[in-house]
XYZ file of C-alpha atoms in Angstrom:
451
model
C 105.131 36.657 116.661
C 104.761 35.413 112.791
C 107.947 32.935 113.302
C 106.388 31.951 116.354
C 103.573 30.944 115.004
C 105.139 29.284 111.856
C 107.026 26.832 113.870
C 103.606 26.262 115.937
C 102.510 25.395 112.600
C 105.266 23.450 111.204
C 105.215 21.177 114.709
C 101.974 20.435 114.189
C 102.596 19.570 110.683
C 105.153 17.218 111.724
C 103.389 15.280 114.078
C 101.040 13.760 111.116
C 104.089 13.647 108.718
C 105.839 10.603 107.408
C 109.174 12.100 107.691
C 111.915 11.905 110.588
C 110.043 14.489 113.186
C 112.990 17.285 112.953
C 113.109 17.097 109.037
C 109.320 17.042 109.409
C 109.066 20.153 110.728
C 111.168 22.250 108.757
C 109.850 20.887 105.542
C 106.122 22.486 106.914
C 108.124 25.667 107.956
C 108.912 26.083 104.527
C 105.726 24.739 103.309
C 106.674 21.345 101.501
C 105.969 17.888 101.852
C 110.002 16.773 102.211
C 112.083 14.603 100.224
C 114.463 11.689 100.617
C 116.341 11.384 97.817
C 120.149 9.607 98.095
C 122.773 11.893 98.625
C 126.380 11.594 96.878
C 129.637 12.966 98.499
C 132.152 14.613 96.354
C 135.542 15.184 98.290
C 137.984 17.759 97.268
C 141.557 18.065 95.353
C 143.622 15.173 96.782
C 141.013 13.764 98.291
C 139.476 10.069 97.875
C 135.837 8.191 97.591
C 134.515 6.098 100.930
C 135.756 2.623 99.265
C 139.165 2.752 99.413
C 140.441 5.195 102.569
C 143.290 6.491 102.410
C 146.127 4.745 104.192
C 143.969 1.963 104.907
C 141.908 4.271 107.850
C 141.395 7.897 106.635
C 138.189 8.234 105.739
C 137.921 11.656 103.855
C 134.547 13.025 105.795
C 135.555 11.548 109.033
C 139.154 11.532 109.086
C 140.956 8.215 111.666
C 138.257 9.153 114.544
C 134.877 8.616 112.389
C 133.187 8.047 109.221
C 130.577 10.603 108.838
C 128.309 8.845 105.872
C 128.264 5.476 108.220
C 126.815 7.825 111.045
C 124.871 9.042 108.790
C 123.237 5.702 107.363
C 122.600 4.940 110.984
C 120.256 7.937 111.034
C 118.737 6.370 108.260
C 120.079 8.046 105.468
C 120.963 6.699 101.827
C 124.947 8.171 101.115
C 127.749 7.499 99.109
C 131.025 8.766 98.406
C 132.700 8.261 94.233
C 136.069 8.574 94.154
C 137.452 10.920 91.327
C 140.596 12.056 89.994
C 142.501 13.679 93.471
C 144.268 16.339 90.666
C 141.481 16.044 87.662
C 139.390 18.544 86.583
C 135.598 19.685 87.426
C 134.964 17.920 83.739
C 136.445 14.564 84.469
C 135.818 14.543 88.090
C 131.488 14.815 87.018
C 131.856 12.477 84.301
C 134.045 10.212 86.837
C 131.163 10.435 89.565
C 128.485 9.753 86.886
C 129.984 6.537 85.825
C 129.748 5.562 89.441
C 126.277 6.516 90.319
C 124.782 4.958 87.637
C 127.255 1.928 86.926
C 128.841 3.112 83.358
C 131.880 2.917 81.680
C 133.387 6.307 82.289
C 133.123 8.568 79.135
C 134.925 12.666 79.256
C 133.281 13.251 76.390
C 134.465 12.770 72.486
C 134.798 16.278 72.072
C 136.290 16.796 75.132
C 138.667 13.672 74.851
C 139.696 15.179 71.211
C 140.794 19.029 72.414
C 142.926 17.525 75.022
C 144.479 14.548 73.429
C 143.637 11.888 75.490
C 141.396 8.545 75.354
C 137.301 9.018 75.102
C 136.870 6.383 78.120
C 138.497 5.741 81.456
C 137.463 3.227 84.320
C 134.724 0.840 83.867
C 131.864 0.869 86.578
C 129.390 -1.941 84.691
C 127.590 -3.687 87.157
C 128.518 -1.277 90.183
C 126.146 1.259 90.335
C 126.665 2.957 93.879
C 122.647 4.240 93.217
C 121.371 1.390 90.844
C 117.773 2.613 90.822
C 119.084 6.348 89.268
C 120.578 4.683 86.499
C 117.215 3.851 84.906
C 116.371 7.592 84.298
C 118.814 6.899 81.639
C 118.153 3.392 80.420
C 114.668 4.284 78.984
C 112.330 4.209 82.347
C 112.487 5.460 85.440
C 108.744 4.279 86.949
C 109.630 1.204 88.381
C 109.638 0.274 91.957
C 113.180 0.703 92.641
C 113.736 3.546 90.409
C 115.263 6.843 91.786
C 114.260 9.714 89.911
C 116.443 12.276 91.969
C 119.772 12.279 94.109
C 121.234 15.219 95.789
C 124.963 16.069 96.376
C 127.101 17.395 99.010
C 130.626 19.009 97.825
C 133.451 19.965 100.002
C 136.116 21.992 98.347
C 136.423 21.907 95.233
C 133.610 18.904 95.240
C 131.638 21.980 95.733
C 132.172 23.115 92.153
C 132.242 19.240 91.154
C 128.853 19.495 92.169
C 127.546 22.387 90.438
C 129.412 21.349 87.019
C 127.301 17.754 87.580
C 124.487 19.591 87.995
C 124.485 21.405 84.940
C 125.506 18.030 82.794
C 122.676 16.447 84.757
C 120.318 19.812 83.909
C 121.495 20.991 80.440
C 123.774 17.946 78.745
C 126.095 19.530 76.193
C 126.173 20.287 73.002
C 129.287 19.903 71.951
C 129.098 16.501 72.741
C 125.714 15.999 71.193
C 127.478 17.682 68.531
C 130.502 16.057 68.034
C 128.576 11.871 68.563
C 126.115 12.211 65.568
C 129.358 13.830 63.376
C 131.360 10.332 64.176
C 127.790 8.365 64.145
C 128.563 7.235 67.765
C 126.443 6.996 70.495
C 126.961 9.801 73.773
C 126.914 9.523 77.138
C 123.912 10.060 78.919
C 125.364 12.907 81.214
C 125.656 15.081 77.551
C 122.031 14.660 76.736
C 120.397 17.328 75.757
C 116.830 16.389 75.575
C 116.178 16.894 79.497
C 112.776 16.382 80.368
C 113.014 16.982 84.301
C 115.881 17.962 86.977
C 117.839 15.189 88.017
C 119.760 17.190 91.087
C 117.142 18.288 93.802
C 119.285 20.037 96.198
C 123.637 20.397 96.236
C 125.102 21.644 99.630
C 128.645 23.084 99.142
C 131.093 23.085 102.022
C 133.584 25.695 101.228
C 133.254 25.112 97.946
C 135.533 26.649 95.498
C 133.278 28.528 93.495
C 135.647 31.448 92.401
C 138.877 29.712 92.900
C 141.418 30.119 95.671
C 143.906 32.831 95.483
C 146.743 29.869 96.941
C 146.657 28.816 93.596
C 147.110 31.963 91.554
C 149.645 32.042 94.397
C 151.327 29.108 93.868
C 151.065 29.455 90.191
C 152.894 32.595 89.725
C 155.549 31.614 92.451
C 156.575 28.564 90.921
C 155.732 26.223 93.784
C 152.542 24.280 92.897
C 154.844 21.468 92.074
C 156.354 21.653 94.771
C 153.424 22.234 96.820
C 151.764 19.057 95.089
C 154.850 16.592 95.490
C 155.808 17.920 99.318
C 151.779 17.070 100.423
C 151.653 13.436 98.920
C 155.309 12.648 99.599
C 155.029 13.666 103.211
C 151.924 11.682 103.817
C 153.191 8.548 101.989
C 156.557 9.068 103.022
C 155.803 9.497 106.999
C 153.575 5.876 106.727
C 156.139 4.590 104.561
C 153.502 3.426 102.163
C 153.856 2.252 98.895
C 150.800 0.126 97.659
C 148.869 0.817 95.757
C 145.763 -0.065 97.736
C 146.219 2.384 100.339
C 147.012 5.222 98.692
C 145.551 7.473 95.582
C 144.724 6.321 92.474
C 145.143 9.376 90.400
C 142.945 8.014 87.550
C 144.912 9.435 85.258
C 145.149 6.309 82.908
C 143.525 8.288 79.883
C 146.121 10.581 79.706
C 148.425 7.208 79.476
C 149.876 8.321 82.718
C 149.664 5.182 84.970
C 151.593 3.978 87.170
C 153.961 0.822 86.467
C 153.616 -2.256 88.849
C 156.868 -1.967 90.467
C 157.020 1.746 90.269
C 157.319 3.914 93.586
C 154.063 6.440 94.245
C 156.920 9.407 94.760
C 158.500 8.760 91.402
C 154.822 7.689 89.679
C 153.675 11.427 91.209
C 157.009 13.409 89.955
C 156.550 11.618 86.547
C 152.922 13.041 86.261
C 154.127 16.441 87.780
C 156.488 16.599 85.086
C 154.310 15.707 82.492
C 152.587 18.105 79.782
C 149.242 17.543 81.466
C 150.064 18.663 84.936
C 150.424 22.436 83.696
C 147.432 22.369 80.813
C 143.774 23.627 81.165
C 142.555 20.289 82.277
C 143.623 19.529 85.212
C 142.231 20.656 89.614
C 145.128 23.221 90.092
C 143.943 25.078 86.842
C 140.189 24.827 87.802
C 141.247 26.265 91.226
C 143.004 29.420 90.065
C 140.451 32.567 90.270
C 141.670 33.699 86.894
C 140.470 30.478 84.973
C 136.718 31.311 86.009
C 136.593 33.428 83.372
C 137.888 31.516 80.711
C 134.966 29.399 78.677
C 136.467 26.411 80.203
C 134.710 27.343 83.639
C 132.561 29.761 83.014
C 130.200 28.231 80.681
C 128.590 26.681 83.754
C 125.335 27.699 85.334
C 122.801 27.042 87.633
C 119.487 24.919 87.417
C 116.374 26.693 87.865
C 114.827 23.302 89.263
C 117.823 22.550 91.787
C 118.206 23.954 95.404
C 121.529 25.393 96.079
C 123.285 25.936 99.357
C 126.793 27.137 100.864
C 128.509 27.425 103.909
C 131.836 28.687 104.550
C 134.456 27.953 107.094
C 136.400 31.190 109.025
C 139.316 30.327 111.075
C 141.321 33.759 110.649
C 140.425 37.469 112.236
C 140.576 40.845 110.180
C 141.897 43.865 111.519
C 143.427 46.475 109.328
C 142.452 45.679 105.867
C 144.263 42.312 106.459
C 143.396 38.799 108.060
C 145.612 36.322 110.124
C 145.104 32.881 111.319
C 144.010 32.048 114.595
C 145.870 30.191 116.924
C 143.301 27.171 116.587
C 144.161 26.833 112.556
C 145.590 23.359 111.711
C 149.418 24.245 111.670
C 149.398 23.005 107.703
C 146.698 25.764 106.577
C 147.668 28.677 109.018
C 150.287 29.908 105.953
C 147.950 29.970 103.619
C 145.305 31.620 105.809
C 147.875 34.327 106.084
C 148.352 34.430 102.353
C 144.892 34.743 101.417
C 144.688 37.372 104.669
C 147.458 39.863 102.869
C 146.875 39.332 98.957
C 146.870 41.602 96.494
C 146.841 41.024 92.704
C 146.172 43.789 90.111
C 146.098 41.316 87.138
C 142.676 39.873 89.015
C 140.168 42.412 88.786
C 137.294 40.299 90.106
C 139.424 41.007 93.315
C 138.220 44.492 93.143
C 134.472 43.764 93.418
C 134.502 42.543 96.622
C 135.616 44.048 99.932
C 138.719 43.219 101.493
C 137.022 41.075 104.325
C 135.184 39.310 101.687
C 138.102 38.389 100.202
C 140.837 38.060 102.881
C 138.472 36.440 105.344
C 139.054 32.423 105.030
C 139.326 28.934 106.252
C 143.179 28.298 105.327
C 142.355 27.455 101.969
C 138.917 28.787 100.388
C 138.011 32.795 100.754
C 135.015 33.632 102.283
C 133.788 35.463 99.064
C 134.358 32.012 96.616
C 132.648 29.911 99.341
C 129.163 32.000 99.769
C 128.964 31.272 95.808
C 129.478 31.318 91.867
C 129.762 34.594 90.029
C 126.280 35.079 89.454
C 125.777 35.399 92.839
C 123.843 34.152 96.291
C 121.113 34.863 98.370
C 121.701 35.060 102.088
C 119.777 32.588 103.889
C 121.005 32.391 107.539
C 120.446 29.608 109.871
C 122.762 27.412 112.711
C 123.619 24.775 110.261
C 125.979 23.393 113.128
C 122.913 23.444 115.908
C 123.793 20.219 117.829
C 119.989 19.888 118.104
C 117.505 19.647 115.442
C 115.032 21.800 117.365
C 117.260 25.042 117.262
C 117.816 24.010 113.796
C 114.033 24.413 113.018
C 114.088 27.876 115.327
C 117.135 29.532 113.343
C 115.780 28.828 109.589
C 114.016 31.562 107.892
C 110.165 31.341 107.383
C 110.657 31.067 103.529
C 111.478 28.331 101.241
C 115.103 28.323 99.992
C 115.116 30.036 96.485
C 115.545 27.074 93.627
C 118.605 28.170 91.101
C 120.788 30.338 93.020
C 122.945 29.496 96.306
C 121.182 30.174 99.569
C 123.985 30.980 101.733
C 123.214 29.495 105.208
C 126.501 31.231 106.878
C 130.235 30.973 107.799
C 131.122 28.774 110.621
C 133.735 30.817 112.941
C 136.860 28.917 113.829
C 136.559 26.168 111.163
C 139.320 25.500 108.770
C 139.266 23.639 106.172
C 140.050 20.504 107.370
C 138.082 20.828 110.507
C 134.366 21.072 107.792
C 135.025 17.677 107.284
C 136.828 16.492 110.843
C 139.838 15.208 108.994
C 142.289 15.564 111.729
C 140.027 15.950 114.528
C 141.103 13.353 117.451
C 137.643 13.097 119.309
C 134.934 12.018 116.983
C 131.229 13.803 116.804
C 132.299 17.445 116.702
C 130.364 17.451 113.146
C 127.628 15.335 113.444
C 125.462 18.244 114.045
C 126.365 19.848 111.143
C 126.236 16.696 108.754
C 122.603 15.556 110.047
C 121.809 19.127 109.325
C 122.753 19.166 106.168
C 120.740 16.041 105.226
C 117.733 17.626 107.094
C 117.797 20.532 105.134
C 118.400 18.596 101.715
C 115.401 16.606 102.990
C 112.956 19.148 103.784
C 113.182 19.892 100.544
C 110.222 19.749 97.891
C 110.493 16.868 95.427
């Protein structure tokens, strides 16, 4: 009867509100006056930004059938997509997207650029802001009429924990950096200040984000195939297209390590040359950040969350447990079912974080992520259920809880049965739509959020 008459409430609410009606409404169920803010979209390992697809059609949230942040600009919304280092890590890939929000020359960090040997400054994104009006929180005012105080992000993968290490940067700065600019007597990034005087991140929505690693890397790590792994994925898909330019396929942004690729130089030797490399296997790179045992090395774990940002997660399950173990389904993309099964059946002594969780929390998956490492970070989630895939906004409204989301810790909104990994962000799905529901939701709920 109280939910009842909440939504009576919120529709009424709505009616008189300047937001879309559906957003509208569940901003008055939970009691706030909404948001817009622009949302950025951080893809995953191997993955790519909206401005270059890869192979010259495949968008990375969309796949060949559709491109999910045009859909979602024709609802109205304000998205973009940076494209960061497809094998960097959480580090470089935040200070990558932060150059491109604001339009900056891309800095990792003096500090940071020091420890692992490589140059200070990567690409250049002067004059190329993809949100020009956020770049003024950091150019001395933020008040005037174009000015965007706020964005909020949406991470798939391991864009998920891109997200959350932006967030802090954004949140917290750092001082090392802070530290290590006024020993030289040269000026730091904006993303390292430390003199935050509000929340720059409003809400982040993580799709299977990678929040405790994935065991297919410890995996691959102590097997000796993550090489392999690496150089099998890219070959195959530049190999089958018989592509070689440089246009159409990743840029691995890799050009501070001094790892770039010649002009006449083939992508497959380019890629071995970087797998074989001293950087491939060091602490700085995606595959280490993905591995469960680096989260609690100071490298990782020195991240935390905002008590002024809105968290969310939702995980994908395409496998069944019976037994103690889990097994893909027959409906799992033929690439991921493998490493559903992995996931399904491991065991590792040497990870003891392993032991805190149940089996199903652990062995439960979508082919790539466990269901455990999507719900959240270490220091832990809330459950906050709702049909985040309701193909109508009105059963969105119905299946929300009656309370605000909680700011600072990751509302988990559910796992989505029979999505992989690839099927959160359609990448190989041959009719288009099957996700708008879920995407518009996602930008409703970011919305409904209070400024």
């Amino acid at each position: 009867m109280l939910q009842l008459l909440q939504l009576l409430l919120a529709c009424c609410l709505a009616i008189a509100s300047p937001l879309p009606r559906d957003t509208a409404s569940l901003a008055a169920l939970w009691g706030t006056r909404g948001s817009k803010y622009p949302t950025v979209f951080l893809h995953g390992i191997l993955g790519w930004g909206e401005e270059k697809p890869l192979l010259g059609h495949l968008n990375y949230f969309g796949g060949l059938s559709q491109n999910i942040l045009a859909n979602l600009r024709n609802e109205g919304h304000s998205v973009v997509a940076p494209s960061m280092g497809p094998l960097s890590s959480n580090w470089e890939r935040a200070c990558e997207a932060f150059a491109q929000i604001v339009g900056a020359k891309t800095d990792y960090g003096l500090a940071r650029s020091a420890r692992f040997k490589h140059d200070r400054f990567g690409l250049n994104h002067s004059g190329k802001a993809m949100v020009p009006g956020f770049s003024s929180n950091f150019a001395g005012s933020a008040t005037g009429a174009d000015s965007t105080n706020k964005i909020n992000l949406v991470g798939h993968s391991l864009g998920g924990s891109t997200a959350r290490f932006l967030t802090h940067l954004l949140s917290f700065g750092s001082q090392e950096e802070m530290d290590a600019c006024a020993a030289a007597s040269v000026e730091c990034s904006p993303l390292f200040w430390t003199n935050r005087t509000q929340s720059y991140v409003n809400g982040l929505f993580a799709l299977s984000g990678v929040h405790q690693g994935s065991v297919v890397d410890d995996f691959l790590h102590a097997n000796g195939g993550l090489m392999t792994f690496i150089k099998g994925f890219a070959n195959t898909v530049v190999g089958i297209n018989n592509f070689n330019n440089k246009d159409l396929i990743w840029d691995l942004q890799l050009g501070h390590y001094g790892l770039r690729q010649d002009t006449d130089e083939a992508f497959s030797a380019y890629l071995h040359r970087v797998c074989e490399s001293g950087w491939f296997l060091s602490d700085s790179t995606a595959v280490h950040d993905l591995t469960v045992a680096a989260h609690e090395t100071p490298l990782l774990s020195f991240v935390r969350n905002s008590a002024s940002t809105t968290y969310f997660s939702v995980a994908g399950v395409t496998t069944n447990h019976l037994l103690g173990v889990s097994v893909a389904k027959l409906s799992t993309n033929a690439f991921l079912a493998p490493f559903a099964d992995i996931i399904g059946t491991y065991t590792n002594a040497s990870l003891p974080v392993l032991s805190t969780f149940s089996k199903r929390e652990w062995r439960q998956n979508d082919g790539m992520v466990m269901l455990a490492s999507s719900r959240g970070p270490r220091a832990g989630f809330s459950s906050f259920e709702m049909d985040i895939g309701a193909s109508y906004d009105t059963k969105l409204v119905q299946s929300a809880p009656g309370r605000a989301p909680e700011k600072g810790v990751y509302n988990y909104v559910g796992a989505l049965d029979g999505f992989d990994h690839f099927d959160l962000i359609a990448l190989v799905d041959i009719i288009p739509g099957q996700v708008d529901g879920l995407y518009s939701n996602i930008l409703r709920v970011l919305n409904a959020l209070a400024p």
